[in-house]
Amino acid sequence: MTTQQTDETAIAQALEEYYFGGSYEGDLSKLKRIFHPGTLLFGDVKGQPYAKTLDEWLDVVANRQSPKDSGKPFKGDILNIKVVNSIAIAEVHVKAYDVLYHDFLSLHRVNDTWLIVNKIMSGVSQ
């Protein structure tokens, strides 16, 4: 049995290592460790609608210069995590490529591992 505090800590560690770390480095293996294979991504970037499957998004990540290699600033911040039993919502900011992304990540604990199962986000030029 896990506690809410333990779950929040596990989610924060997974987001730092796999979501922020994988996004910064362009490391698909890290990203695949935190995203459920059926994840969908929706939102807007610079006012334009955005919708991708996880595979489509990972293809974009694989074929772009990583934030690490670009030399541009990158920062991931966890604003809030809410946990109810085996589900959670994380609100995060990701600054990459001169864009600040405001993400809401839905997570589900599967076999004692927290996975992102949905991502909605909005990106604004900085």
PDB file of C-alpha atoms in Angstrom:
ATOM      1  CA  MET A   1       0.000   0.000   0.000  1.00  0.00           C
ATOM      2  CA  THR A   2       1.365   3.405  -0.920  1.00  0.00           C
ATOM      3  CA  THR A   3       0.642   6.741   0.687  1.00  0.00           C
ATOM      4  CA  GLN A   4      -0.238   9.920  -1.133  1.00  0.00           C
ATOM      5  CA  GLN A   5       3.110  11.481  -0.127  1.00  0.00           C
ATOM      6  CA  THR A   6       5.029   8.427  -1.369  1.00  0.00           C
ATOM      7  CA  ASP A   7       3.092   8.535  -4.653  1.00  0.00           C
ATOM      8  CA  GLU A   8       3.719  12.263  -5.090  1.00  0.00           C
ATOM      9  CA  THR A   9       7.440  11.688  -4.511  1.00  0.00           C
ATOM     10  CA  ALA A  10       7.525   8.779  -6.989  1.00  0.00           C
ATOM     11  CA  ILE A  11       5.702  10.865  -9.609  1.00  0.00           C
ATOM     12  CA  ALA A  12       8.038  13.829  -9.088  1.00  0.00           C
ATOM     13  CA  GLN A  13      11.122  11.619  -9.435  1.00  0.00           C
ATOM     14  CA  ALA A  14       9.745   9.978 -12.601  1.00  0.00           C
ATOM     15  CA  LEU A  15       8.883  13.359 -14.131  1.00  0.00           C
ATOM     16  CA  GLU A  16      12.341  14.763 -13.348  1.00  0.00           C
ATOM     17  CA  GLU A  17      14.280  11.766 -14.655  1.00  0.00           C
ATOM     18  CA  TYR A  18      12.178  10.553 -17.554  1.00  0.00           C
ATOM     19  CA  TYR A  19       9.905  13.385 -18.725  1.00  0.00           C
ATOM     20  CA  PHE A  20      12.141  16.403 -18.180  1.00  0.00           C
ATOM     21  CA  GLY A  21      15.400  14.452 -18.679  1.00  0.00           C
ATOM     22  CA  GLY A  22      14.175  12.631 -21.774  1.00  0.00           C
ATOM     23  CA  SER A  23      12.731  15.811 -23.276  1.00  0.00           C
ATOM     24  CA  TYR A  24      15.948  17.769 -22.646  1.00  0.00           C
ATOM     25  CA  GLU A  25      18.233  15.067 -24.030  1.00  0.00           C
ATOM     26  CA  GLY A  26      15.909  13.870 -26.803  1.00  0.00           C
ATOM     27  CA  ASP A  27      16.219  10.411 -25.218  1.00  0.00           C
ATOM     28  CA  LEU A  28      13.383   8.231 -26.529  1.00  0.00           C
ATOM     29  CA  SER A  29      14.176   5.386 -24.130  1.00  0.00           C
ATOM     30  CA  LYS A  30      13.623   7.698 -21.145  1.00  0.00           C
ATOM     31  CA  LEU A  31      10.424   9.091 -22.624  1.00  0.00           C
ATOM     32  CA  LYS A  32       9.080   5.599 -23.328  1.00  0.00           C
ATOM     33  CA  ARG A  33       9.622   4.733 -19.648  1.00  0.00           C
ATOM     34  CA  ILE A  34       7.139   7.392 -18.510  1.00  0.00           C
ATOM     35  CA  PHE A  35       4.565   7.420 -21.320  1.00  0.00           C
ATOM     36  CA  HIS A  36       1.923   4.734 -21.730  1.00  0.00           C
ATOM     37  CA  PRO A  37       2.005   3.514 -25.381  1.00  0.00           C
ATOM     38  CA  GLY A  38      -1.574   4.737 -25.953  1.00  0.00           C
ATOM     39  CA  THR A  39      -0.937   8.304 -24.774  1.00  0.00           C
ATOM     40  CA  LEU A  40      -2.524  11.137 -26.755  1.00  0.00           C
ATOM     41  CA  LEU A  41      -1.198  14.708 -26.752  1.00  0.00           C
ATOM     42  CA  PHE A  42      -3.475  17.710 -27.331  1.00  0.00           C
ATOM     43  CA  GLY A  43      -3.289  21.467 -26.971  1.00  0.00           C
ATOM     44  CA  ASP A  44      -1.944  24.473 -28.786  1.00  0.00           C
ATOM     45  CA  VAL A  45       1.453  25.887 -29.640  1.00  0.00           C
ATOM     46  CA  LYS A  46       1.689  29.607 -30.404  1.00  0.00           C
ATOM     47  CA  GLY A  47      -2.082  29.668 -30.808  1.00  0.00           C
ATOM     48  CA  GLN A  48      -2.213  26.787 -33.303  1.00  0.00           C
ATOM     49  CA  PRO A  49      -4.072  23.534 -32.518  1.00  0.00           C
ATOM     50  CA  TYR A  50      -1.860  20.563 -31.669  1.00  0.00           C
ATOM     51  CA  ALA A  51      -2.858  16.883 -31.655  1.00  0.00           C
ATOM     52  CA  LYS A  52      -0.549  13.858 -31.857  1.00  0.00           C
ATOM     53  CA  THR A  53      -0.355  10.239 -30.850  1.00  0.00           C
ATOM     54  CA  LEU A  54       2.612   9.255 -28.711  1.00  0.00           C
ATOM     55  CA  ASP A  55       4.308   7.617 -31.713  1.00  0.00           C
ATOM     56  CA  GLU A  56       3.874  10.798 -33.795  1.00  0.00           C
ATOM     57  CA  TRP A  57       5.323  12.933 -30.993  1.00  0.00           C
ATOM     58  CA  LEU A  58       8.251  10.558 -30.418  1.00  0.00           C
ATOM     59  CA  ASP A  59       8.993  10.746 -34.155  1.00  0.00           C
ATOM     60  CA  VAL A  60       9.179  14.548 -33.848  1.00  0.00           C
ATOM     61  CA  VAL A  61      11.514  14.227 -30.860  1.00  0.00           C
ATOM     62  CA  ALA A  62      13.718  11.724 -32.739  1.00  0.00           C
ATOM     63  CA  ASN A  63      14.052  14.006 -35.759  1.00  0.00           C
ATOM     64  CA  ARG A  64      14.775  17.338 -34.089  1.00  0.00           C
ATOM     65  CA  GLN A  65      17.820  18.765 -32.413  1.00  0.00           C
ATOM     66  CA  SER A  66      17.449  18.140 -28.692  1.00  0.00           C
ATOM     67  CA  PRO A  67      17.231  21.131 -26.368  1.00  0.00           C
ATOM     68  CA  LYS A  68      20.524  19.907 -24.853  1.00  0.00           C
ATOM     69  CA  ASP A  69      22.284  19.976 -28.235  1.00  0.00           C
ATOM     70  CA  SER A  70      20.661  23.294 -29.253  1.00  0.00           C
ATOM     71  CA  GLY A  71      22.364  25.157 -26.416  1.00  0.00           C
ATOM     72  CA  LYS A  72      19.105  26.985 -25.685  1.00  0.00           C
ATOM     73  CA  PRO A  73      17.786  27.197 -22.127  1.00  0.00           C
ATOM     74  CA  PHE A  74      15.681  24.293 -20.842  1.00  0.00           C
ATOM     75  CA  LYS A  75      13.877  24.076 -17.538  1.00  0.00           C
ATOM     76  CA  GLY A  76      11.209  21.779 -16.183  1.00  0.00           C
ATOM     77  CA  ASP A  77       9.207  22.758 -13.111  1.00  0.00           C
ATOM     78  CA  ILE A  78       6.569  20.753 -11.276  1.00  0.00           C
ATOM     79  CA  LEU A  79       3.839  23.138 -10.171  1.00  0.00           C
ATOM     80  CA  ASN A  80       1.407  20.700  -8.599  1.00  0.00           C
ATOM     81  CA  ILE A  81       0.674  16.986  -8.201  1.00  0.00           C
ATOM     82  CA  LYS A  82      -2.689  15.602  -7.091  1.00  0.00           C
ATOM     83  CA  VAL A  83      -3.095  11.871  -6.371  1.00  0.00           C
ATOM     84  CA  VAL A  84      -6.256   9.820  -5.843  1.00  0.00           C
ATOM     85  CA  ASN A  85      -5.585   6.101  -5.429  1.00  0.00           C
ATOM     86  CA  SER A  86      -4.018   4.926  -8.718  1.00  0.00           C
ATOM     87  CA  ILE A  87      -4.586   8.135 -10.717  1.00  0.00           C
ATOM     88  CA  ALA A  88      -2.907  11.521 -10.631  1.00  0.00           C
ATOM     89  CA  ILE A  89      -2.649  14.868 -12.357  1.00  0.00           C
ATOM     90  CA  ALA A  90       0.639  16.764 -12.594  1.00  0.00           C
ATOM     91  CA  GLU A  91       0.774  20.395 -13.647  1.00  0.00           C
ATOM     92  CA  VAL A  92       4.185  21.336 -15.018  1.00  0.00           C
ATOM     93  CA  HIS A  93       6.030  24.051 -16.923  1.00  0.00           C
ATOM     94  CA  VAL A  94       8.616  23.133 -19.542  1.00  0.00           C
ATOM     95  CA  LYS A  95      10.752  25.874 -21.083  1.00  0.00           C
ATOM     96  CA  ALA A  96      12.343  24.700 -24.326  1.00  0.00           C
ATOM     97  CA  TYR A  97      13.153  26.232 -27.717  1.00  0.00           C
ATOM     98  CA  ASP A  98      12.110  29.709 -26.530  1.00  0.00           C
ATOM     99  CA  VAL A  99       8.623  28.426 -25.703  1.00  0.00           C
ATOM    100  CA  LEU A 100       7.086  27.985 -22.274  1.00  0.00           C
ATOM    101  CA  TYR A 101       4.792  24.957 -22.257  1.00  0.00           C
ATOM    102  CA  HIS A 102       2.116  24.666 -19.589  1.00  0.00           C
ATOM    103  CA  ASP A 103       1.260  20.962 -19.348  1.00  0.00           C
ATOM    104  CA  PHE A 104      -1.399  19.002 -17.523  1.00  0.00           C
ATOM    105  CA  LEU A 105      -0.316  15.357 -17.384  1.00  0.00           C
ATOM    106  CA  SER A 106      -2.745  12.582 -16.458  1.00  0.00           C
ATOM    107  CA  LEU A 107      -0.970   9.658 -14.835  1.00  0.00           C
ATOM    108  CA  HIS A 108      -2.002   6.145 -13.879  1.00  0.00           C
ATOM    109  CA  ARG A 109      -0.114   3.711 -11.648  1.00  0.00           C
ATOM    110  CA  VAL A 110       0.347   0.481 -13.635  1.00  0.00           C
ATOM    111  CA  ASN A 111       2.213  -2.413 -11.946  1.00  0.00           C
ATOM    112  CA  ASP A 112       3.611   0.039  -9.359  1.00  0.00           C
ATOM    113  CA  THR A 113       4.926   2.385 -12.063  1.00  0.00           C
ATOM    114  CA  TRP A 114       3.481   5.833 -12.700  1.00  0.00           C
ATOM    115  CA  LEU A 115       2.854   6.423 -16.419  1.00  0.00           C
ATOM    116  CA  ILE A 116       1.618   9.479 -18.310  1.00  0.00           C
ATOM    117  CA  VAL A 117      -1.572   8.396 -20.075  1.00  0.00           C
ATOM    118  CA  ASN A 118      -2.614  11.804 -21.482  1.00  0.00           C
ATOM    119  CA  LYS A 119      -0.918  15.139 -22.047  1.00  0.00           C
ATOM    120  CA  ILE A 120      -2.651  18.441 -22.673  1.00  0.00           C
ATOM    121  CA  MET A 121      -0.540  21.514 -23.093  1.00  0.00           C
ATOM    122  CA  SER A 122      -0.374  25.077 -24.240  1.00  0.00           C
ATOM    123  CA  GLY A 123       2.770  26.722 -25.537  1.00  0.00           C
ATOM    124  CA  VAL A 124       3.410  30.455 -25.571  1.00  0.00           C
ATOM    125  CA  SER A 125       6.377  32.196 -27.210  1.00  0.00           C
ATOM    126  CA  GLN A 126       8.743  33.843 -24.764  1.00  0.00           C
TER     127      GLN A 126
END
